[in-house]
Amino acid sequence: MTGETTVRTAVRIHGRSTQRQAVRTLLEGLRTHSGHLVVAGEPGLGRTTLLDWAARSFRAGPVLRLGPGPEGGARAFAAELLDTLRVAAGEAPVLVCVDDAHLWDAPARNTLGRAVEHLRTVGRVGLLLSVAGHRAVDPEYAHLPVVRLHPLAPPEADALLDDVTDGAVDPGVREELLVEAEGNPALLLALVRRLSPAELRGHRPLLRPLADAGVLAEVAGRALTGLSAEARDLLLTVAAAVRASDGPDVDAAPVLDAVRHLRPASAPDPSLQPLPAPLALAGDRLRFHGPLVRRTVHATAAPDRRRAVHGALADVLESGGHPLPGLLHRSWSLTGPASAPALADRLAAVAADRTVPASHRLRATAYARAAELTDDGTARAERYTAAAEQALLAGRPDRARPLLAAARGCAAPAGARGRAELVRGLTELRDGPVGDAHQSLLLAASMLAEDAPADAATAVLAAADAAWAAGDLPACLATLAPEPPHSHEHPDPRLAGAPHNEAPPAPHEAPPAPHEAPPPHNEAKLPYNAAPPPHPREARPPDGAAVPRGAGRPPRRGEDTAARPAGAPDPAAGARHGSPGEPAGPPPDTVRDVRVGMRALLEGRLDRAAVPLGRVVERARSDDRPEGLLRSASAALLLGDVDAARRAGARALAAARQLGSDALVPRALEYLAYAELRAGRHPQARTHAEEGLRTALRAGQRNTAAHHRAVLALAASIEEEPDVVARHVTAALATARRHGLAQTATLAEWAAARADLGRGRPFDAADRLGLLVLPGPGRGHFAVWRLAVPCFVEAAVLAGRHEDTGAVLADFADWAAFGADGQAAAQLARCHALLAPPDRADDLYRHALARHDEAGGDFERARTALLYGKWLRRRRRPREARGRLGAALAGFDRCGAGVWAAQARGELRALGAASHGGDAGALTRLTPQQLRIARHVADGATNREVALTLAVSTRTVDYHLRKVFAALGVRSRLELARMVEQAEHAGPAEKTGAQP
């Protein structure tokens, strides 16, 4: 431990919003009653920091801090504690903070637990305890409410690192620090303290290992004090076994057998009773309560004892028929020289054996260990590359990057270096700047072209994906040309017109090292084609080359025209080298059909795309591999066959889960979410996108996570949750701007604008959408902006900006002329009706509704009916207006478009009509808490007065009041007061069971 870098104190708590809200609720509740809360967390996660924050935040009375209780006199201590609290409480509430309450002895813990039960008798007292999370909560505290601290999410840990270093950390060093810390704030700070400023800036090599025994002992060593030798052996054996397991827990039987091997023959059999505090037993599986203590146990053990434990595990596992973990333990038991070629070859061979059951994570560990034991530079590079690929398949791009860096440091031929560059590019494509990914993939293609043409083709189409994500259409088309340019050349858009006679695949998983890795469960994606292909007359680039201005697939049929996100898997997924002697990738016919179909769409020739892509859909009907099903789903989306896309996406998700493919699950969920949106199933779309977001974040796929946030924002933009839209838009844009995801940024901005439009803010919507759709350097992604044109025309008309609509409406008319999506024609008619003089608008609205009836889709039809109803009301045609507005309201309610339904209700009220049975029953739509707040506000109370009356925070009142306004369709407190008064006069039908 050199301590060369001085780490300044973080200026704020990073993350912990859920935990701080729980503490805040406790503190606010002390205004009226006592309360208690336990904060649990592994060493280093910030229990003390949270208690300090609570003490600083509490301003209503004194704060008492208690240390460990007395060793004796528990009853006297209980009485003394209660008397002290009774005196301290007096006229004001008291907050009592007890840090590390698990360190109290048993009588003191029991006393403290009994004191909690009597807090209500001593006044308004809040008791906030912290206990260790690396062990079970003591029974004396088990009945108390617990809030648990978890490791920081990567963005939160990244922000903490910036906070304490002023951002002066090299990007590569930053990545390694974040991976090594695993979200533990104290460990991250200890690692920073260990490095010198030159090491942090990348000017000197890093110390290895980063988190050595000293660092880990500093953070978590106290958790291992007072343990017997038997307990330490059991802990070390479990910690060692987890290193070669597929998860955080291990089978107890081999562990006990290995412990038995370690002990003399005369020693009694090992037992799990009593179980050491850091361990938990669930059935026959053992695990640590937290990963940091597990790492500390392994790192701080004596080297000889650690090697002995690995040797014992190797004997047990190899004899039990578990070759891969057995060989790993055998390699970790070695003494002497670092290289062991024979063992390295065996380890790599078993890792490549498809008949050996093992996760991608375990294969990655095996390949990496084989590389460490290998002398030959080429074999070493190939094994590090294979390890990186398996880490990528396991959903750990953060683990793949240092493995690729190790491969780069080996002397190897161009083919081996090209494969590493391919994996690097694929890693950046899903979790890094897509511009960097594009260049890495083009470089890989050039290095692999001679020795591995199939891998070169993979790199080419993945490079096209990256160009598409970045919104660089000329680069995308040039990359897809028959002779792709090298990374240092600028793609020539004129190559877009050249014929394509063969179609290499575009998997998203990196290829395995030659003759070693098993054929992975790979997947890929098209260039992120989320919008209509251009009309043929558009396919004219500014310099005369045949490059279309728009590309991709038609927008969805049915309800919602939100685009498919960058990051959806490609129908050309899945081609990769298999084991020696096996064919690589999908059938050539499928590859050719995908390539021909995509090329036709990019050229705006929808008729030529339908047949080959249709064949892709049909072939995958009998396929049970997730990659083949994703090809089918993608082709179906391109053709506008939403039902087929949903079926294939659901089957791909099931297959990916069955195979344990963490990298494929987020993409399958992405397909499902967008297919559900197209089918008008917004709640299902939101459910799939929420799960997709969680899985993408767990898999380290920040770009995919941003795409899921975009679909969540699009789904929420029609609902009653503007805060949800804003949250997802902000997060999606943060990643999109850092990583150059032009399409994701456009989708997010569109979602925000559509939310503004739904809430009756056309000026804001027109301003935001104008940046996306109007000509200029800031125009949105070429594959998305046309889809936002109907929203822009509506917002522009409502904002009095009719003159801005002409040029973009002509572009949209070109798309509608394709006839691939009935909604586009209906939307075009609606736009013309908005702009038409009164003598023509009536017929145009009717025509638009007729086209909606042909195409289906509740949301878009309801939007047209709403605009028509508004127009009729302004023309003093109330009976007709009432019918159109009622139909709009029913359509919005049917698809869950609450914010738009509120507009329809407001228009109906302006006509003197009662929606859904009239206002007498309107309050029945409120929750009891919302009804209480509505009644208090109707009586003239301010938000602060309501908060004090109901003993909640003003933020809670603000939140519920926004919900009330949206549910009732009111826009002012005066409107709310009138509605409440009318409802109260309507009698008992209004009652919900809530009391003011």
PDB file of N, CA and C in Angstrom, residues 7 51 155 604 629 846 849 923 928 939 968:
ATOM      1  N   VAL A   7      -7.021  11.077  -1.828  1.00  0.00           N
ATOM      2  CA  VAL A   7      -8.408  11.021  -2.295  1.00  0.00           C
ATOM      3  C   VAL A   7      -9.218  12.027  -1.498  1.00  0.00           C
ATOM      4  N   LEU A  51     -25.871   6.917   7.580  1.00  0.00           N
ATOM      5  CA  LEU A  51     -26.266   7.410   8.901  1.00  0.00           C
ATOM      6  C   LEU A  51     -25.807   8.849   9.112  1.00  0.00           C
ATOM      7  N   PRO A 155     -22.860   3.604 -13.637  1.00  0.00           N
ATOM      8  CA  PRO A 155     -22.830   5.068 -13.767  1.00  0.00           C
ATOM      9  C   PRO A 155     -22.610   5.776 -12.435  1.00  0.00           C
ATOM     10  N   GLY A 604     -34.802   1.495 -51.501  1.00  0.00           N
ATOM     11  CA  GLY A 604     -36.177   1.945 -51.630  1.00  0.00           C
ATOM     12  C   GLY A 604     -37.022   1.069 -52.525  1.00  0.00           C
ATOM     13  N   LEU A 629     -34.278 -17.455 -34.766  1.00  0.00           N
ATOM     14  CA  LEU A 629     -35.555 -16.819 -34.453  1.00  0.00           C
ATOM     15  C   LEU A 629     -35.441 -15.302 -34.484  1.00  0.00           C
ATOM     16  N   ARG A 846     -62.633  12.667 -42.407  1.00  0.00           N
ATOM     17  CA  ARG A 846     -63.390  11.441 -42.628  1.00  0.00           C
ATOM     18  C   ARG A 846     -62.561  10.416 -43.424  1.00  0.00           C
ATOM     19  N   LEU A 849     -60.036   8.849 -41.067  1.00  0.00           N
ATOM     20  CA  LEU A 849     -60.634   7.842 -40.196  1.00  0.00           C
ATOM     21  C   LEU A 849     -60.928   6.559 -40.969  1.00  0.00           C
ATOM     22  N   LEU A 923     -64.526  10.913  -9.454  1.00  0.00           N
ATOM     23  CA  LEU A 923     -63.572  10.724  -8.365  1.00  0.00           C
ATOM     24  C   LEU A 923     -63.363   9.262  -8.011  1.00  0.00           C
ATOM     25  N   PRO A 928     -57.504   6.115  -2.674  1.00  0.00           N
ATOM     26  CA  PRO A 928     -57.889   6.798  -1.426  1.00  0.00           C
ATOM     27  C   PRO A 928     -56.975   7.968  -1.075  1.00  0.00           C
ATOM     28  N   ASP A 939     -60.630  22.348  -0.839  1.00  0.00           N
ATOM     29  CA  ASP A 939     -60.994  23.219   0.278  1.00  0.00           C
ATOM     30  C   ASP A 939     -60.097  24.449   0.384  1.00  0.00           C
ATOM     31  N   LEU A 968     -58.372  13.169 -13.765  1.00  0.00           N
ATOM     32  CA  LEU A 968     -59.647  13.892 -13.896  1.00  0.00           C
ATOM     33  C   LEU A 968     -59.683  14.801 -15.111  1.00  0.00           C
TER      34      LEU A 968
END
